[in-house]
């Protein structure tokens, strides 16, 4: 297997942050040639590209941390400029580093990690894939909030006045939510009942709004999945959410070097079970 050091004249490692970018130019043998920093904006991206062209006018590669977050803008800019970009993982930090850490050290480490890596990580593509990702994240937030609101509604019903609790507990959940959303209080009722009705109605209306939001987002996800990979939806047990998650994780051809690598990423690569002649799924990976 050809290492990155044999393919380029140098690597530019970048430690990304919200407002600043730290870059270090490293030779194929690991020597630091130059360092710089710049703001994390369009002007800063152009400054970094000029810096890289000055110190590595020939074949070069960028090793970026945080391509899916603080480094997303720089990665998109470099791809449009025709630059080679690879992703490196942020290192695990020990609780006590003794102050021996700077942005330039991290930038240098990113470049050296790329030079030493046997398998380079290609950044995920944007476009439709990024559209699916933001929709999935937002829908998941709505689903989690809806579940929390449903649990809250159940607790309110349990502690509600007897007649109100008896009326609501016998209903199934969808009917229960609709009934609570339509509750009305009367001035003649005691303050406990009136405020309980207000809390039930407010919580039920929030649930319905969150469920409607999640359904709208799911429809948008389905529309994009149908355009990108309609064949996924034809598989048994694969709906729009599962298909979208597969497309987001897989990203593009070449992202995973083998089926085994994808299985490991998904957390389903088999490993030997303790003291038994069988195997079980590995404990790591993105099971979603």
PDB file of C-alpha atoms in Angstrom, residues 40-175:
ATOM      1  CA  UNK A  40     -12.143  31.052  10.102  1.00  0.00           C
ATOM      2  CA  UNK A  41     -13.776  32.941   7.250  1.00  0.00           C
ATOM      3  CA  UNK A  42     -13.474  33.283   3.482  1.00  0.00           C
ATOM      4  CA  UNK A  43     -10.549  35.701   3.749  1.00  0.00           C
ATOM      5  CA  UNK A  44      -8.755  33.327   6.122  1.00  0.00           C
ATOM      6  CA  UNK A  45      -9.342  30.376   3.785  1.00  0.00           C
ATOM      7  CA  UNK A  46      -7.702  32.240   0.892  1.00  0.00           C
ATOM      8  CA  UNK A  47      -4.796  33.232   3.127  1.00  0.00           C
ATOM      9  CA  UNK A  48      -4.210  29.591   4.095  1.00  0.00           C
ATOM     10  CA  UNK A  49      -4.339  28.477   0.461  1.00  0.00           C
ATOM     11  CA  UNK A  50      -1.770  31.122  -0.527  1.00  0.00           C
ATOM     12  CA  UNK A  51       0.366  30.035   2.429  1.00  0.00           C
ATOM     13  CA  UNK A  52       0.241  26.410   1.291  1.00  0.00           C
ATOM     14  CA  UNK A  53       1.043  27.265  -2.342  1.00  0.00           C
ATOM     15  CA  UNK A  54       4.068  29.270  -1.203  1.00  0.00           C
ATOM     16  CA  UNK A  55       5.595  26.519   0.920  1.00  0.00           C
ATOM     17  CA  UNK A  56       4.433  23.486  -1.101  1.00  0.00           C
ATOM     18  CA  UNK A  57       4.077  24.578  -4.728  1.00  0.00           C
ATOM     19  CA  UNK A  58       3.921  20.975  -5.956  1.00  0.00           C
ATOM     20  CA  UNK A  59       1.892  18.028  -4.740  1.00  0.00           C
ATOM     21  CA  UNK A  60       0.252  18.713  -1.397  1.00  0.00           C
ATOM     22  CA  UNK A  61      -2.488  17.399   0.838  1.00  0.00           C
ATOM     23  CA  UNK A  62      -4.534  18.984   3.611  1.00  0.00           C
ATOM     24  CA  UNK A  63      -5.170  17.128   6.873  1.00  0.00           C
ATOM     25  CA  UNK A  64      -8.134  18.701   8.657  1.00  0.00           C
ATOM     26  CA  UNK A  65      -9.630  18.141  12.086  1.00  0.00           C
ATOM     27  CA  UNK A  66     -13.345  18.688  12.613  1.00  0.00           C
ATOM     28  CA  UNK A  67     -14.386  18.474   8.955  1.00  0.00           C
ATOM     29  CA  UNK A  68     -18.005  17.990  10.053  1.00  0.00           C
ATOM     30  CA  UNK A  69     -18.027  21.022  12.354  1.00  0.00           C
ATOM     31  CA  UNK A  70     -15.550  23.914  12.596  1.00  0.00           C
ATOM     32  CA  UNK A  71     -13.607  22.719   9.551  1.00  0.00           C
ATOM     33  CA  UNK A  72     -16.610  22.331   7.242  1.00  0.00           C
ATOM     34  CA  UNK A  73     -16.207  25.733   5.609  1.00  0.00           C
ATOM     35  CA  UNK A  74     -12.487  25.286   4.936  1.00  0.00           C
ATOM     36  CA  UNK A  75     -13.018  21.767   3.575  1.00  0.00           C
ATOM     37  CA  UNK A  76     -15.684  23.005   1.143  1.00  0.00           C
ATOM     38  CA  UNK A  77     -13.445  25.892   0.022  1.00  0.00           C
ATOM     39  CA  UNK A  78     -10.475  23.580  -0.590  1.00  0.00           C
ATOM     40  CA  UNK A  79     -12.595  21.067  -2.511  1.00  0.00           C
ATOM     41  CA  UNK A  80     -13.833  23.830  -4.796  1.00  0.00           C
ATOM     42  CA  UNK A  81     -10.212  24.896  -5.330  1.00  0.00           C
ATOM     43  CA  UNK A  82      -9.281  21.351  -6.402  1.00  0.00           C
ATOM     44  CA  UNK A  83      -7.131  20.599  -3.344  1.00  0.00           C
ATOM     45  CA  UNK A  84      -6.702  17.118  -1.875  1.00  0.00           C
ATOM     46  CA  UNK A  85      -8.268  16.950   1.585  1.00  0.00           C
ATOM     47  CA  UNK A  86      -8.264  14.139   4.160  1.00  0.00           C
ATOM     48  CA  UNK A  87      -9.824  14.027   7.591  1.00  0.00           C
ATOM     49  CA  UNK A  88      -7.966  13.226  10.805  1.00  0.00           C
ATOM     50  CA  UNK A  89      -9.557  12.448  14.152  1.00  0.00           C
ATOM     51  CA  UNK A  90      -9.097  14.677  17.143  1.00  0.00           C
ATOM     52  CA  UNK A  91      -6.873  13.008  19.769  1.00  0.00           C
ATOM     53  CA  UNK A  92      -8.230  11.849  23.096  1.00  0.00           C
ATOM     54  CA  UNK A  93      -7.279  14.307  25.811  1.00  0.00           C
ATOM     55  CA  UNK A  94      -6.004  13.186  29.188  1.00  0.00           C
ATOM     56  CA  UNK A  95      -7.548  14.913  32.220  1.00  0.00           C
ATOM     57  CA  UNK A  96      -4.225  16.587  33.056  1.00  0.00           C
ATOM     58  CA  UNK A  97      -2.119  17.639  30.082  1.00  0.00           C
ATOM     59  CA  UNK A  98       0.228  19.808  32.131  1.00  0.00           C
ATOM     60  CA  UNK A  99      -0.193  22.721  29.732  1.00  0.00           C
ATOM     61  CA  UNK A 100       1.698  20.921  26.960  1.00  0.00           C
ATOM     62  CA  UNK A 101      -0.805  21.691  24.236  1.00  0.00           C
ATOM     63  CA  UNK A 102      -1.136  24.455  21.667  1.00  0.00           C
ATOM     64  CA  UNK A 103      -3.054  24.852  18.438  1.00  0.00           C
ATOM     65  CA  UNK A 104       0.185  24.596  16.429  1.00  0.00           C
ATOM     66  CA  UNK A 105       1.076  21.339  18.161  1.00  0.00           C
ATOM     67  CA  UNK A 106      -2.347  19.978  17.215  1.00  0.00           C
ATOM     68  CA  UNK A 107      -1.956  21.187  13.617  1.00  0.00           C
ATOM     69  CA  UNK A 108       1.450  19.498  13.360  1.00  0.00           C
ATOM     70  CA  UNK A 109       0.066  16.300  14.859  1.00  0.00           C
ATOM     71  CA  UNK A 110      -2.786  16.302  12.320  1.00  0.00           C
ATOM     72  CA  UNK A 111      -0.306  16.458   9.433  1.00  0.00           C
ATOM     73  CA  UNK A 112       1.899  13.717  10.909  1.00  0.00           C
ATOM     74  CA  UNK A 113      -1.118  11.497  11.591  1.00  0.00           C
ATOM     75  CA  UNK A 114      -2.094  11.757   7.928  1.00  0.00           C
ATOM     76  CA  UNK A 115       1.451  10.892   6.831  1.00  0.00           C
ATOM     77  CA  UNK A 116       1.504   7.821   9.107  1.00  0.00           C
ATOM     78  CA  UNK A 117      -2.024   6.587   8.381  1.00  0.00           C
ATOM     79  CA  UNK A 118      -2.447   3.327   6.480  1.00  0.00           C
ATOM     80  CA  UNK A 119      -5.978   4.254   5.432  1.00  0.00           C
ATOM     81  CA  UNK A 120      -6.829   7.886   4.770  1.00  0.00           C
ATOM     82  CA  UNK A 121     -10.269   9.144   5.729  1.00  0.00           C
ATOM     83  CA  UNK A 122     -12.005  10.972   2.910  1.00  0.00           C
ATOM     84  CA  UNK A 123     -14.282  13.794   4.145  1.00  0.00           C
ATOM     85  CA  UNK A 124     -17.973  13.197   3.662  1.00  0.00           C
ATOM     86  CA  UNK A 125     -19.529  14.969   0.733  1.00  0.00           C
ATOM     87  CA  UNK A 126     -21.970  17.829   1.255  1.00  0.00           C
ATOM     88  CA  UNK A 127     -24.909  18.720  -1.015  1.00  0.00           C
ATOM     89  CA  UNK A 128     -27.729  16.184  -0.708  1.00  0.00           C
ATOM     90  CA  UNK A 129     -25.861  14.251   1.983  1.00  0.00           C
ATOM     91  CA  UNK A 130     -25.535  17.336   4.196  1.00  0.00           C
ATOM     92  CA  UNK A 131     -29.193  18.172   3.532  1.00  0.00           C
ATOM     93  CA  UNK A 132     -30.172  14.728   4.813  1.00  0.00           C
ATOM     94  CA  UNK A 133     -27.931  15.081   7.853  1.00  0.00           C
ATOM     95  CA  UNK A 134     -29.420  18.381   9.034  1.00  0.00           C
ATOM     96  CA  UNK A 135     -32.947  17.062   8.462  1.00  0.00           C
ATOM     97  CA  UNK A 136     -32.202  13.885  10.437  1.00  0.00           C
ATOM     98  CA  UNK A 137     -30.697  15.838  13.332  1.00  0.00           C
ATOM     99  CA  UNK A 138     -33.614  18.258  13.465  1.00  0.00           C
ATOM    100  CA  UNK A 139     -36.209  15.481  13.228  1.00  0.00           C
ATOM    101  CA  UNK A 140     -34.467  13.521  15.973  1.00  0.00           C
ATOM    102  CA  UNK A 141     -34.617  16.589  18.190  1.00  0.00           C
ATOM    103  CA  UNK A 142     -38.352  16.903  17.554  1.00  0.00           C
ATOM    104  CA  UNK A 143     -38.906  13.187  18.295  1.00  0.00           C
ATOM    105  CA  UNK A 144     -36.925  13.351  21.552  1.00  0.00           C
ATOM    106  CA  UNK A 145     -38.792  16.472  22.664  1.00  0.00           C
ATOM    107  CA  UNK A 146     -42.122  14.861  21.742  1.00  0.00           C
ATOM    108  CA  UNK A 147     -41.298  11.765  23.810  1.00  0.00           C
ATOM    109  CA  UNK A 148     -40.352  13.943  26.788  1.00  0.00           C
ATOM    110  CA  UNK A 149     -43.597  15.898  26.447  1.00  0.00           C
ATOM    111  CA  UNK A 150     -45.643  12.656  26.280  1.00  0.00           C
ATOM    112  CA  UNK A 151     -44.003  11.438  29.498  1.00  0.00           C
ATOM    113  CA  UNK A 152     -44.767  14.785  31.089  1.00  0.00           C
ATOM    114  CA  UNK A 153     -48.402  14.521  30.002  1.00  0.00           C
ATOM    115  CA  UNK A 154     -48.694  11.054  31.558  1.00  0.00           C
ATOM    116  CA  UNK A 155     -47.321  12.367  34.857  1.00  0.00           C
ATOM    117  CA  UNK A 156     -49.783  15.261  34.794  1.00  0.00           C
ATOM    118  CA  UNK A 157     -52.679  12.869  34.251  1.00  0.00           C
ATOM    119  CA  UNK A 158     -51.578  10.644  37.144  1.00  0.00           C
ATOM    120  CA  UNK A 159     -51.686  13.574  39.567  1.00  0.00           C
ATOM    121  CA  UNK A 160     -54.784  15.252  38.079  1.00  0.00           C
ATOM    122  CA  UNK A 161     -58.068  15.555  40.035  1.00  0.00           C
ATOM    123  CA  UNK A 162     -59.983  12.280  40.296  1.00  0.00           C
ATOM    124  CA  UNK A 163     -62.739  12.967  37.754  1.00  0.00           C
ATOM    125  CA  UNK A 164     -60.281  14.339  35.180  1.00  0.00           C
ATOM    126  CA  UNK A 165     -57.856  11.454  35.716  1.00  0.00           C
ATOM    127  CA  UNK A 166     -60.637   8.879  35.373  1.00  0.00           C
ATOM    128  CA  UNK A 167     -61.793  10.468  32.100  1.00  0.00           C
ATOM    129  CA  UNK A 168     -58.354  10.612  30.500  1.00  0.00           C
ATOM    130  CA  UNK A 169     -56.665   7.397  31.651  1.00  0.00           C
ATOM    131  CA  UNK A 170     -59.115   5.125  29.827  1.00  0.00           C
ATOM    132  CA  UNK A 171     -58.299   6.735  26.451  1.00  0.00           C
ATOM    133  CA  UNK A 172     -55.614   5.491  24.044  1.00  0.00           C
ATOM    134  CA  UNK A 173     -52.641   7.766  23.580  1.00  0.00           C
ATOM    135  CA  UNK A 174     -53.576   9.557  20.283  1.00  0.00           C
ATOM    136  CA  UNK A 175     -57.123  10.177  21.527  1.00  0.00           C
TER     137      UNK A 175
END
